[in-house]
XYZ file of C-alpha atoms in Angstrom:
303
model
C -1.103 -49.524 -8.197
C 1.823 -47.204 -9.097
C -1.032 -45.648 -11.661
C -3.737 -45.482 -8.780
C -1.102 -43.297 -7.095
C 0.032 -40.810 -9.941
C -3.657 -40.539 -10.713
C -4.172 -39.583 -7.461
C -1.425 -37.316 -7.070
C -2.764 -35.448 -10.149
C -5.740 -34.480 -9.317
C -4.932 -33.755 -5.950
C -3.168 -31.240 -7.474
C -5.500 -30.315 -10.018
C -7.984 -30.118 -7.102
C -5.991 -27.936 -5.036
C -5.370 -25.481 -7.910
C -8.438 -25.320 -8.992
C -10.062 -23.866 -5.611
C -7.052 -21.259 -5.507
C -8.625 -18.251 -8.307
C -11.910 -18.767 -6.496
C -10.193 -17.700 -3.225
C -8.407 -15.034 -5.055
C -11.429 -13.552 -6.659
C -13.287 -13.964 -3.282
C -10.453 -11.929 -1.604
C -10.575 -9.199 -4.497
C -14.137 -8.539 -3.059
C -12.471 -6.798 0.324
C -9.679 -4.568 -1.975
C -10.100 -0.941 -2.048
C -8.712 0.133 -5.192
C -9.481 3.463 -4.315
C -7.406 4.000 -1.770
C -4.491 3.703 -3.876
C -2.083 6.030 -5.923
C -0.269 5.505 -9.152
C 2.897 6.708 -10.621
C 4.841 5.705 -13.102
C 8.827 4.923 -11.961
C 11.172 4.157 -14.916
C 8.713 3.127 -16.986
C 6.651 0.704 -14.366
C 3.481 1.516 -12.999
C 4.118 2.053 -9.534
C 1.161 1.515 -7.072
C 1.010 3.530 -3.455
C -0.921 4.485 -0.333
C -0.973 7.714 1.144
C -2.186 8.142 4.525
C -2.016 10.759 6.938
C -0.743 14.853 6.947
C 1.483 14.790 9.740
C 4.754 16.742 9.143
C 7.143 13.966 9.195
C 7.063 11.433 6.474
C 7.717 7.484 6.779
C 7.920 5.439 3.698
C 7.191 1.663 4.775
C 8.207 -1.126 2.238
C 6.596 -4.221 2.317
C 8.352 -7.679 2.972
C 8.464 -10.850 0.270
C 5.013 -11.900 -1.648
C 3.505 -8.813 0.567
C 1.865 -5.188 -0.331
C 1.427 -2.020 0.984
C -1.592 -3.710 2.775
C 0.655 -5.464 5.262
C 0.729 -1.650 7.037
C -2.626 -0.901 7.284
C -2.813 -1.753 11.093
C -0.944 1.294 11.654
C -2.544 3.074 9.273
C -5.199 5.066 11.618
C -2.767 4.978 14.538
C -0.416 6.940 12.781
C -2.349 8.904 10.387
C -2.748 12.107 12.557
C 1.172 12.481 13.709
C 3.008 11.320 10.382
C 2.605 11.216 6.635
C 2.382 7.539 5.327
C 3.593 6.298 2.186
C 3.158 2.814 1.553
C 4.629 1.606 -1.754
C 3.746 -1.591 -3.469
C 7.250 -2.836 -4.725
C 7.377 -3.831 -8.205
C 6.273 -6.867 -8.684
C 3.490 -7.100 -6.206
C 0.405 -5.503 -4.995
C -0.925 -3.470 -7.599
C 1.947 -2.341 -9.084
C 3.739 -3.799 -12.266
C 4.590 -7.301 -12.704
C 5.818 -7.175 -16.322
C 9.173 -6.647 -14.908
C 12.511 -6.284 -17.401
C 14.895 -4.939 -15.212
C 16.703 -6.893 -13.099
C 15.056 -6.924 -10.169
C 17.795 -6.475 -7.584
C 16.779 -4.763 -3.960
C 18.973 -2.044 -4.949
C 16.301 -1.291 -7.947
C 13.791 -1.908 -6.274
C 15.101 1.087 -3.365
C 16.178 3.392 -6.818
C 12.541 2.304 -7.531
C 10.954 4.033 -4.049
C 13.633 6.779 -4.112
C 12.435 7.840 -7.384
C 9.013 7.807 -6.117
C 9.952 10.030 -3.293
C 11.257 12.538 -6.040
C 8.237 12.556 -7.794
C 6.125 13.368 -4.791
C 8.469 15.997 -4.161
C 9.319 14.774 -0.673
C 12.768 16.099 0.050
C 13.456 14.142 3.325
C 11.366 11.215 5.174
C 12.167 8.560 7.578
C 12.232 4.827 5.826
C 10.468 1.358 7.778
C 11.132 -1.475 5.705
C 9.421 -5.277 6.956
C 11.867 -8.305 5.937
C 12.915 -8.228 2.363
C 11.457 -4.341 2.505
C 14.321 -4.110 5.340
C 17.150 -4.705 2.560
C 15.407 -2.134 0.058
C 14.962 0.108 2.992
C 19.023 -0.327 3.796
C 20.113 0.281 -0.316
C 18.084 3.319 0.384
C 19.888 4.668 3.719
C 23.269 3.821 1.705
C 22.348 5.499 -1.573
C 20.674 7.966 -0.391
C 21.524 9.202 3.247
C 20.999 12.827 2.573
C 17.325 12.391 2.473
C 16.473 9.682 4.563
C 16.325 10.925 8.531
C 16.151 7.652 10.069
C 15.848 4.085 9.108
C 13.803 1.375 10.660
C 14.459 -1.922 10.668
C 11.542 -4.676 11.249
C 12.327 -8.062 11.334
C 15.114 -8.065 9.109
C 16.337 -11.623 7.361
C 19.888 -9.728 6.291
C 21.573 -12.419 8.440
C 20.061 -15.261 7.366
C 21.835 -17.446 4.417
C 20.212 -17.285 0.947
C 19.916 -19.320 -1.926
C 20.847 -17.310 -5.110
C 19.625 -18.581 -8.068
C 16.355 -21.309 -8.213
C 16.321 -23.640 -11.298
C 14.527 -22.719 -13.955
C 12.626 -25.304 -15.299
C 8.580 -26.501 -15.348
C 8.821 -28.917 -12.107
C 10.374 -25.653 -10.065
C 7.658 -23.187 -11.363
C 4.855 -25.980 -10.430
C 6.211 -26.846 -7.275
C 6.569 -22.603 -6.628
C 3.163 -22.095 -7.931
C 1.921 -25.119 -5.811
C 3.790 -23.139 -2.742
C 2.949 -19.394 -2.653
C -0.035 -19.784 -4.931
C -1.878 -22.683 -3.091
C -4.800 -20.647 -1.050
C -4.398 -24.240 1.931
C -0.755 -23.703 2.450
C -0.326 -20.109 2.558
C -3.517 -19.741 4.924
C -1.331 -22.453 7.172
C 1.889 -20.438 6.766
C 0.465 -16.971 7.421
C -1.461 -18.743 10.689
C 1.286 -20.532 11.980
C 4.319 -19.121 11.090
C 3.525 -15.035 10.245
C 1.239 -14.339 13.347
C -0.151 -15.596 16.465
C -3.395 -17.324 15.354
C -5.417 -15.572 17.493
C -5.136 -12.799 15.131
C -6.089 -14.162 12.053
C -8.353 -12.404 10.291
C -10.007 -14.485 7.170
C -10.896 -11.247 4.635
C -8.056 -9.141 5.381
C -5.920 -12.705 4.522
C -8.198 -13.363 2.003
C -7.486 -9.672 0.420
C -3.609 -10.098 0.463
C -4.115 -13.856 -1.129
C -5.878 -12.237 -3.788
C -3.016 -9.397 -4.318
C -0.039 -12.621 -3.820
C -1.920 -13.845 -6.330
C -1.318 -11.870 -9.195
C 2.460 -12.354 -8.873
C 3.838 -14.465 -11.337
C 6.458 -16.585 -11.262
C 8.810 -14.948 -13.060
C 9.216 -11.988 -10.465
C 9.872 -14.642 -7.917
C 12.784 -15.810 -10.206
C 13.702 -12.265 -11.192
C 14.117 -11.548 -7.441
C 16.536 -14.894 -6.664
C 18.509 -14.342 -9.687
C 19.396 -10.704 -8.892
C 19.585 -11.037 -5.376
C 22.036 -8.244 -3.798
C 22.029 -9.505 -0.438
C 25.525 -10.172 0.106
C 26.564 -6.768 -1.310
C 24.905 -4.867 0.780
C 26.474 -6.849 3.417
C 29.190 -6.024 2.479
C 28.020 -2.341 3.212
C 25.897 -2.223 6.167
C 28.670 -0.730 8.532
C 28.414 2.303 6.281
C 24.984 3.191 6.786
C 25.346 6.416 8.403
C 21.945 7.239 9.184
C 20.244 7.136 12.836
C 19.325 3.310 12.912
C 16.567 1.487 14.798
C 15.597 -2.460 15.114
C 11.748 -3.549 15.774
C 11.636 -7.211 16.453
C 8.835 -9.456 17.112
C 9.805 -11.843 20.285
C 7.360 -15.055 18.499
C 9.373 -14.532 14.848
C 9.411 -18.045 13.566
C 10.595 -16.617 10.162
C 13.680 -14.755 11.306
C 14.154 -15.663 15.194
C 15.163 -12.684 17.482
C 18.660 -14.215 17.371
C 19.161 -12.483 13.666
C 18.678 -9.266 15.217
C 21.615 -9.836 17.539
C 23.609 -10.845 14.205
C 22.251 -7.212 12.445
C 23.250 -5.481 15.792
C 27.121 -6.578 15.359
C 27.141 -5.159 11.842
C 25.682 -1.822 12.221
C 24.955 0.862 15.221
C 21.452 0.642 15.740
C 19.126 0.371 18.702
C 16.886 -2.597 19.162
C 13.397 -2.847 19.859
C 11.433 -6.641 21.072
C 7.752 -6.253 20.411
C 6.287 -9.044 23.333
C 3.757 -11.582 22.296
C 4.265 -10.585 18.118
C 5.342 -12.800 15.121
C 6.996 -11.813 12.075
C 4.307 -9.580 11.471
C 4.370 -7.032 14.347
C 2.713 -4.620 13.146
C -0.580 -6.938 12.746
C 0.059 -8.900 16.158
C 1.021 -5.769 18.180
C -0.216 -2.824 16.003
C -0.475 -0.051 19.146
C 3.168 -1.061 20.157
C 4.667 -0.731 17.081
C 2.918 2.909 16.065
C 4.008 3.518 19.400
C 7.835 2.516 18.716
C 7.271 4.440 15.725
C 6.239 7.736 16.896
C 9.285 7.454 19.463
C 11.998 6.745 17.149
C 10.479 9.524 15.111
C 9.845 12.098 16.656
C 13.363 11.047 19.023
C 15.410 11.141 15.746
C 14.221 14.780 15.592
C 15.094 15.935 18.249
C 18.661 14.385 18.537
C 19.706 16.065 15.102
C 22.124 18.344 15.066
């Protein structure tokens, strides 16, 4: 009996892997690779999407196990008032994954700051989504002289972390069987990321494909090298005019984090009604809308 069960257990799992790289190449089918742009940062093939001519510039940084992709909602909302830069991290979309350094959300803001040199941008407002929130912050404190406002979306700064994950073949199976398996992270980006009603199966399908291709060892570069309680540490010295965009549904990182972030530095806060951790897919026209406000308010409010 115990034998029935292993058996069973294996190829249940060999089952459920098997149908994931058929999902992944299915999803591959709705990627544009042309719409992207390539640089290369500190010796890592940095991936980006430009959208837009507007006068002002936003950078937006992605979130965990996301891509530039996660933006395109706002993409054609914003495109005629603002410049858009949306940067694959490295590590995921289609940038490098044959990562060295460690890969610490301070590198990973030297990373897009670099990038910002190299288009020859000389100031720009910064919107980083969860993790992309953190880079977004390193950037504000390393860089304040450049970066005209920061925005804030759904931030997990207050929310305790694990830093290190062991490093041994049952964690990397039971990782791959969790942010790899096509089932589960359909359930988790359904149930947890949006409100279902917004699912969309090829534009998930297209950002399962590009989660795909990240290997396990960024995910244990990232926990190992973890920075969030430095900056911390620092947030009351962001300096920079500061704004919070919240989605009222967040499962991920409940609207009560946002109260926590709000104690630690001067900001203003934003709840985006009926929206998940991913805002700017539940309630795109509200959040360009937020956007174009703080923008174009930051403006006009500098000295």
């Amino acid at each position: 009996m115990k034998a029935f069960l292993l058996w069973s257990v294996v190829f249940s799992v060999i089952f459920l892997l098997s149908i994931d790289p058929l999902k992944a190449v299915e999803g591959e089918k709705f990627l544009d690779r042309s719409l992207y742009d390539f640089e290369t940062i500190d010796g890592l093939k940095i991936a980006y999407q430009k959208v837009g001519d507007g006068p002002e510039v936003l950078i937006l940084i992605h979130g965990f196990m996301g891509n530039s992709t996660n933006f395109e909602y706002l993409f054609d909302l914003l495109r005629n008032d603002l410049t858009l830069i949306a940067v694959d991290l490295p590590g995921f979309g289609l940038s490098e994954k044959n990562i060295k350094k460690p890969l610490s959300r301070r590198y990973m803001a030297q990373t897009v700051a670099k990038l910002a040199e190299k288009l020859n941008l000389d100031h720009y407002h910064v919107l980083g989504h969860s993790m992309g929130s953190e880079v977004a912050m390193w950037l504000a404190l390393d860089d304040p002289a450049r970066v005209k406002s920061l925005i804030l979306l759904d931030s997990p700064i207050c929310l305790s972390e694990r830093n290190s994950i062991p490093n041994n073949i049952f964690t990397k199976v039971g990782l791959r069987l969790i942010f790899m398996n096509y089932n589960f992270q359909k359930k988790v980006f359904k149930d947890m990321l949006i409100n279902e009603q917004n699912f969309d199966e090829k534009y998930f399908l297209k950002n399962y494909y590009l989660a795909y291709q990240t290997p396990m060892e960024v995910i244990f570069n990232l926990a190992e090298n973890q920075d969030t309680p430095q900056l911390r540490e620092n947030i009351g010295k962001i300096s920079v005019p500061t704004f919070i965009i919240w989605g009222e549904k967040d499962e991920v990182t409940p609207l009560k984090s946002a109260e926590c972030l709000l104690s630690a530095v001067k900001a203003k806060l934003l709840v985006i009604p009926d929206a998940g951790h991913l805002p700017m897919i539940d309630q795109p026209h509200a959040v360009a809308r937020a956007i174009e406000g703080i923008i174009f308010s930051s403006i006009s409010n500098r000295p």
